[in-house]
């Protein structure tokens, strides 16, 4: 049986039998999952300089490519750091819809099986599978409007594991949280490691209040779900990733020295000290120091 035929049969089985989707794992490892960042072409170099100066690491060679199923042109490069990876795009043409709304790219073992498994777990496929210069992609959307890109490479990549695994930060409403968490957990084969119904509100810019916060882990990495009523002061909700560092003050100093802006000064909440930063080009990130060193 050829690989293509086998994948087609597996995809059909996943679509027909939800239980099978829950048994088939498509995740690879956290170091293959990237945050998608879109900046204006003229801001690309400044972003790369600031991001790598802040977290270490390096960028791959910049290329100009079409990474969407319809005609477009963008610079594209991968910024790999010890605490997280960014897929950076500087579109030279208007960005085709719905690209730009997807928050992450998840490497999967088989794109057809992954799409079928996502559908079975409750996701909508909002961009059907399409070829890119080095593989195949699709974009899915979960209940609550959370969009993610799935990708598969023709040549299997080999990336160094992270020193600390970043967290994908997802804001959802109470109306959609159970459907989102249940569906993503089935798709990712992940587990809920904490569900705090009275997490400190300072984490979402509302000190003195509480809110619900769930943390999940899977072979895709870490995911934090912030359940809110949508009454969020800027910049909360704009950040898509939280980066864990050993020295928050030192990291913020590196960031501001290379053009980043601290939007929310460091604060203590639970088991971490955290801050919010905007990098050149407008990308907003949460940066935190966890554990005993943060107290």
Tab-separated table of C-alpha atoms in Angstrom:
chain	number	residue	atom	x	y	z
A	1	UNK	CA	0.000	0.000	0.000
A	2	UNK	CA	1.388	3.411	-0.926
A	3	UNK	CA	1.817	6.127	1.697
A	4	UNK	CA	-0.720	8.351	-0.113
A	5	UNK	CA	-3.348	5.605	-0.179
A	6	UNK	CA	-2.692	4.762	3.464
A	7	UNK	CA	-3.085	8.404	4.485
A	8	UNK	CA	-6.331	8.676	2.505
A	9	UNK	CA	-7.755	5.590	4.155
A	10	UNK	CA	-6.730	6.833	7.597
A	11	UNK	CA	-8.282	10.251	6.941
A	12	UNK	CA	-11.514	8.585	5.862
A	13	UNK	CA	-11.523	6.481	9.009
A	14	UNK	CA	-10.949	9.553	11.166
A	15	UNK	CA	-13.867	11.352	9.541
A	16	UNK	CA	-16.152	8.363	9.938
A	17	UNK	CA	-15.198	7.338	13.469
A	18	UNK	CA	-14.608	10.045	16.120
A	19	UNK	CA	-13.113	7.487	18.503
A	20	UNK	CA	-10.305	6.794	16.025
A	21	UNK	CA	-9.436	10.497	15.852
A	22	UNK	CA	-8.914	10.470	19.594
A	23	UNK	CA	-6.455	7.581	19.280
A	24	UNK	CA	-4.321	8.975	16.450
A	25	UNK	CA	-1.592	11.389	17.516
A	26	UNK	CA	-0.457	13.980	14.973
A	27	UNK	CA	1.693	16.284	17.157
A	28	UNK	CA	5.484	16.157	16.856
A	29	UNK	CA	7.125	18.232	19.630
A	30	UNK	CA	6.924	21.778	21.065
A	31	UNK	CA	10.075	23.025	19.271
A	32	UNK	CA	8.297	22.575	15.924
A	33	UNK	CA	5.431	24.868	16.867
A	34	UNK	CA	5.763	28.523	15.932
A	35	UNK	CA	4.061	31.809	16.672
A	36	UNK	CA	2.975	33.545	13.461
A	37	UNK	CA	4.021	37.195	13.417
A	38	UNK	CA	3.053	39.624	10.644
A	39	UNK	CA	4.868	42.972	10.394
A	40	UNK	CA	5.261	45.589	7.685
A	41	UNK	CA	8.191	44.806	5.350
A	42	UNK	CA	10.113	47.852	6.537
A	43	UNK	CA	9.895	46.607	10.144
A	44	UNK	CA	11.149	43.062	9.527
A	45	UNK	CA	14.845	43.688	10.200
A	46	UNK	CA	14.156	45.786	13.306
A	47	UNK	CA	11.898	43.075	14.699
A	48	UNK	CA	14.477	40.350	14.101
A	49	UNK	CA	17.220	42.407	15.728
A	50	UNK	CA	15.137	43.187	18.812
A	51	UNK	CA	13.648	39.716	19.238
A	52	UNK	CA	16.970	37.880	18.966
A	53	UNK	CA	18.735	40.417	21.193
A	54	UNK	CA	16.030	39.874	23.815
A	55	UNK	CA	15.864	36.082	23.801
A	56	UNK	CA	19.011	34.910	21.991
A	57	UNK	CA	18.960	32.580	19.020
A	58	UNK	CA	19.070	33.407	15.335
A	59	UNK	CA	17.031	33.821	12.183
A	60	UNK	CA	17.098	31.590	9.143
A	61	UNK	CA	17.893	33.170	5.787
A	62	UNK	CA	15.099	35.423	4.585
A	63	UNK	CA	13.286	34.291	1.448
A	64	UNK	CA	10.510	35.800	-0.650
A	65	UNK	CA	7.712	33.316	-1.259
A	66	UNK	CA	4.014	32.667	-1.743
A	67	UNK	CA	2.785	31.022	1.462
A	68	UNK	CA	-0.953	31.256	0.766
A	69	UNK	CA	-3.146	29.275	-1.658
A	70	UNK	CA	-3.924	32.412	-3.664
A	71	UNK	CA	-1.379	34.811	-5.237
A	72	UNK	CA	0.613	36.848	-2.702
A	73	UNK	CA	4.199	37.726	-1.884
A	74	UNK	CA	5.926	37.942	1.478
A	75	UNK	CA	9.323	37.772	3.059
A	76	UNK	CA	9.504	34.697	5.255
A	77	UNK	CA	11.963	33.538	7.884
A	78	UNK	CA	12.092	31.454	11.038
A	79	UNK	CA	13.442	33.023	14.230
A	80	UNK	CA	14.599	30.287	16.583
A	81	UNK	CA	15.358	31.145	20.204
A	82	UNK	CA	15.797	29.015	23.338
A	83	UNK	CA	12.366	30.111	24.597
A	84	UNK	CA	10.220	30.052	21.460
A	85	UNK	CA	10.119	30.193	17.667
A	86	UNK	CA	8.545	32.800	15.405
A	87	UNK	CA	7.458	32.416	11.798
A	88	UNK	CA	7.918	35.986	10.563
A	89	UNK	CA	6.071	37.377	7.550
A	90	UNK	CA	6.499	40.760	5.897
A	91	UNK	CA	3.841	40.824	3.195
A	92	UNK	CA	4.625	42.905	0.124
A	93	UNK	CA	1.099	42.426	-1.189
A	94	UNK	CA	-2.250	42.648	0.594
A	95	UNK	CA	-2.640	39.659	2.926
A	96	UNK	CA	-5.258	37.202	1.605
A	97	UNK	CA	-8.117	36.464	4.007
A	98	UNK	CA	-8.116	34.801	6.551
A	99	UNK	CA	-4.333	34.789	6.917
A	100	UNK	CA	-3.006	36.951	9.721
A	101	UNK	CA	-5.686	35.735	12.122
A	102	UNK	CA	-4.050	32.355	12.745
A	103	UNK	CA	-1.932	32.547	15.871
A	104	UNK	CA	0.345	29.529	15.571
A	105	UNK	CA	1.739	26.948	13.193
A	106	UNK	CA	1.725	23.354	14.444
A	107	UNK	CA	3.889	20.738	12.720
A	108	UNK	CA	1.970	17.480	12.238
A	109	UNK	CA	3.037	13.998	11.220
A	110	UNK	CA	0.447	13.777	8.428
A	111	UNK	CA	-1.540	16.769	7.193
A	112	UNK	CA	-4.539	14.799	5.900
A	113	UNK	CA	-4.890	12.792	9.095
A	114	UNK	CA	-4.414	15.956	11.193
A	115	UNK	CA	-7.154	17.837	9.342
A	116	UNK	CA	-9.510	14.880	9.721
A	117	UNK	CA	-8.687	14.586	13.423
A	118	UNK	CA	-9.275	18.316	13.960
A	119	UNK	CA	-12.660	18.113	12.257
A	120	UNK	CA	-13.598	15.092	14.340
A	121	UNK	CA	-12.653	17.005	17.497
A	122	UNK	CA	-14.907	19.948	16.610
A	123	UNK	CA	-12.686	22.329	14.612
A	124	UNK	CA	-13.744	23.940	11.332
A	125	UNK	CA	-11.295	23.875	8.433
A	126	UNK	CA	-11.365	27.485	7.240
A	127	UNK	CA	-8.542	27.090	4.689
A	128	UNK	CA	-8.509	23.724	2.966
A	129	UNK	CA	-5.184	21.929	2.574
A	130	UNK	CA	-2.854	23.620	0.096
A	131	UNK	CA	0.793	23.246	-1.012
A	132	UNK	CA	3.528	25.665	0.016
A	133	UNK	CA	7.155	25.756	-1.187
A	134	UNK	CA	8.292	23.128	1.361
A	135	UNK	CA	5.187	21.140	2.287
A	136	UNK	CA	1.438	21.385	2.803
A	137	UNK	CA	-0.727	23.489	5.122
A	138	UNK	CA	-4.275	24.072	6.331
A	139	UNK	CA	-5.907	26.534	8.722
A	140	UNK	CA	-8.412	25.381	11.328
A	141	UNK	CA	-10.647	27.282	13.749
A	142	UNK	CA	-11.888	26.076	17.118
A	143	UNK	CA	-15.029	27.081	19.020
A	144	UNK	CA	-14.417	30.557	20.385
A	145	UNK	CA	-12.776	31.681	17.142
A	146	UNK	CA	-9.256	30.390	17.881
A	147	UNK	CA	-7.475	29.870	14.539
A	148	UNK	CA	-4.322	27.793	14.057
A	149	UNK	CA	-2.307	26.665	11.049
A	150	UNK	CA	-1.288	23.029	10.622
A	151	UNK	CA	1.771	22.307	8.500
A	152	UNK	CA	3.730	19.344	7.169
A	153	UNK	CA	7.201	19.397	5.614
A	154	UNK	CA	8.386	17.243	2.717
A	155	UNK	CA	11.741	16.928	4.482
A	156	UNK	CA	11.429	16.265	8.205
A	157	UNK	CA	12.951	19.196	10.164
A	158	UNK	CA	15.334	18.703	13.078
A	159	UNK	CA	15.174	21.494	15.674
A	160	UNK	CA	16.804	21.743	19.093
A	161	UNK	CA	14.341	21.423	22.015
A	162	UNK	CA	13.523	24.658	23.845
A	163	UNK	CA	15.226	25.585	27.111
A	164	UNK	CA	11.750	26.610	28.323
A	165	UNK	CA	8.567	25.798	26.427
A	166	UNK	CA	6.489	28.888	25.545
A	167	UNK	CA	2.770	29.065	26.245
A	168	UNK	CA	0.129	29.669	23.606
A	169	UNK	CA	-2.204	32.209	25.257
A	170	UNK	CA	-5.844	31.923	24.221
A	171	UNK	CA	-8.648	34.258	25.325
A	172	UNK	CA	-12.134	32.738	25.142
A	173	UNK	CA	-15.556	33.469	26.587
A	174	UNK	CA	-17.370	31.370	29.195
A	175	UNK	CA	-19.797	30.401	26.413
A	176	UNK	CA	-17.126	28.622	24.348
A	177	UNK	CA	-14.478	27.496	26.827
A	178	UNK	CA	-15.769	23.964	27.387
A	179	UNK	CA	-16.140	23.276	23.660
A	180	UNK	CA	-12.706	24.736	22.924
A	181	UNK	CA	-10.853	22.949	25.721
A	182	UNK	CA	-12.628	19.652	25.130
A	183	UNK	CA	-11.994	19.724	21.395
A	184	UNK	CA	-8.382	20.830	21.577
A	185	UNK	CA	-7.615	18.336	24.322
A	186	UNK	CA	-8.960	15.485	22.182
A	187	UNK	CA	-7.073	16.679	19.104
A	188	UNK	CA	-3.776	17.259	20.907
A	189	UNK	CA	-4.055	14.299	23.321
A	190	UNK	CA	-3.264	16.855	25.982
A	191	UNK	CA	-4.269	17.171	29.584
A	192	UNK	CA	-5.502	19.994	31.797
A	193	UNK	CA	-2.799	20.530	34.422
A	194	UNK	CA	-4.652	23.293	36.294
A	195	UNK	CA	-8.088	24.909	36.302
A	196	UNK	CA	-8.192	27.929	38.606
A	197	UNK	CA	-11.585	29.559	38.930
A	198	UNK	CA	-10.168	32.390	41.016
A	199	UNK	CA	-6.938	33.288	39.237
A	200	UNK	CA	-5.665	36.801	40.088
A	201	UNK	CA	-7.269	39.419	37.857
A	202	UNK	CA	-4.037	41.393	37.609
A	203	UNK	CA	-3.039	38.803	34.976
A	204	UNK	CA	-5.633	40.324	32.633
A	205	UNK	CA	-5.241	43.938	33.720
A	206	UNK	CA	-7.986	43.852	36.359
A	207	UNK	CA	-6.298	43.887	39.787
A	208	UNK	CA	-8.521	43.136	42.744
A	209	UNK	CA	-10.719	40.798	40.691
A	210	UNK	CA	-10.540	37.122	39.769
A	211	UNK	CA	-11.129	35.133	36.597
A	212	UNK	CA	-10.875	31.531	35.371
A	213	UNK	CA	-7.581	30.292	33.953
A	214	UNK	CA	-6.802	26.819	32.602
A	215	UNK	CA	-3.386	25.461	31.668
A	216	UNK	CA	-2.951	22.512	29.304
A	217	UNK	CA	0.046	20.573	28.085
A	218	UNK	CA	0.499	18.227	25.115
A	219	UNK	CA	3.076	17.219	22.541
A	220	UNK	CA	2.260	20.530	20.828
A	221	UNK	CA	3.500	22.373	23.911
A	222	UNK	CA	1.833	24.508	26.568
A	223	UNK	CA	-1.490	26.292	26.220
A	224	UNK	CA	-3.046	28.761	28.659
A	225	UNK	CA	-6.758	29.514	28.342
A	226	UNK	CA	-7.917	32.830	29.826
A	227	UNK	CA	-11.684	32.858	30.264
A	228	UNK	CA	-12.992	36.436	30.351
A	229	UNK	CA	-16.047	38.591	29.760
A	230	UNK	CA	-14.114	40.545	27.122
A	231	UNK	CA	-13.738	43.648	29.303
A	232	UNK	CA	-9.995	43.820	28.778
A	233	UNK	CA	-7.743	46.878	28.948
A	234	UNK	CA	-5.028	47.166	26.307
A	235	UNK	CA	-2.836	45.205	25.613
A	236	UNK	CA	-4.472	42.122	27.146
A	237	UNK	CA	-5.820	39.798	24.488
A	238	UNK	CA	-3.363	41.079	21.876
A	239	UNK	CA	-0.560	38.794	23.041
A	240	UNK	CA	-0.578	35.279	21.590
A	241	UNK	CA	2.487	33.814	23.320
A	242	UNK	CA	4.053	33.876	26.771
A	243	UNK	CA	7.824	33.385	26.995
A	244	UNK	CA	9.479	32.019	30.122
A	245	UNK	CA	12.910	33.458	30.973
A	246	UNK	CA	15.378	33.008	33.837
A	247	UNK	CA	15.837	36.744	34.479
A	248	UNK	CA	12.846	38.956	33.749
A	249	UNK	CA	14.533	42.265	34.595
A	250	UNK	CA	17.557	41.446	32.447
A	251	UNK	CA	15.368	40.325	29.552
A	252	UNK	CA	13.312	43.522	29.644
A	253	UNK	CA	16.511	45.577	29.652
A	254	UNK	CA	17.664	43.805	26.485
A	255	UNK	CA	14.278	44.323	24.875
A	256	UNK	CA	14.045	48.057	25.552
A	257	UNK	CA	17.662	48.586	24.478
A	258	UNK	CA	16.753	47.337	21.001
A	259	UNK	CA	13.523	49.230	20.395
A	260	UNK	CA	10.869	47.274	22.293
A	261	UNK	CA	8.426	48.978	24.648
A	262	UNK	CA	7.280	47.704	28.052
A	263	UNK	CA	3.495	48.103	27.948
A	264	UNK	CA	2.805	46.562	31.356
A	265	UNK	CA	5.502	46.876	34.016
A	266	UNK	CA	6.517	43.712	35.887
A	267	UNK	CA	3.972	42.446	38.401
A	268	UNK	CA	3.698	39.373	40.637
A	269	UNK	CA	0.838	36.893	40.301
A	270	UNK	CA	0.738	33.354	41.616
A	271	UNK	CA	3.914	31.518	40.712
A	272	UNK	CA	5.348	34.095	38.309
A	273	UNK	CA	6.490	37.629	37.716
A	274	UNK	CA	5.360	38.901	34.334
A	275	UNK	CA	5.347	41.888	31.996
A	276	UNK	CA	3.919	42.776	28.586
A	277	UNK	CA	6.175	44.001	25.779
A	278	UNK	CA	5.598	45.358	22.274
A	279	UNK	CA	8.382	44.672	19.789
A	280	UNK	CA	9.177	46.779	16.703
A	281	UNK	CA	6.460	46.125	14.148
A	282	UNK	CA	3.736	45.848	16.800
A	283	UNK	CA	4.047	42.259	18.036
A	284	UNK	CA	2.910	42.034	21.680
A	285	UNK	CA	4.276	39.309	23.971
A	286	UNK	CA	3.927	38.275	27.587
A	287	UNK	CA	7.295	37.558	29.241
A	288	UNK	CA	7.522	35.877	32.614
A	289	UNK	CA	9.856	34.415	35.185
A	290	UNK	CA	8.460	31.385	36.957
A	291	UNK	CA	9.089	29.353	40.073
A	292	UNK	CA	10.966	30.173	43.264
A	293	UNK	CA	13.165	32.714	41.481
A	294	UNK	CA	10.074	34.807	40.758
A	295	UNK	CA	9.048	35.100	44.408
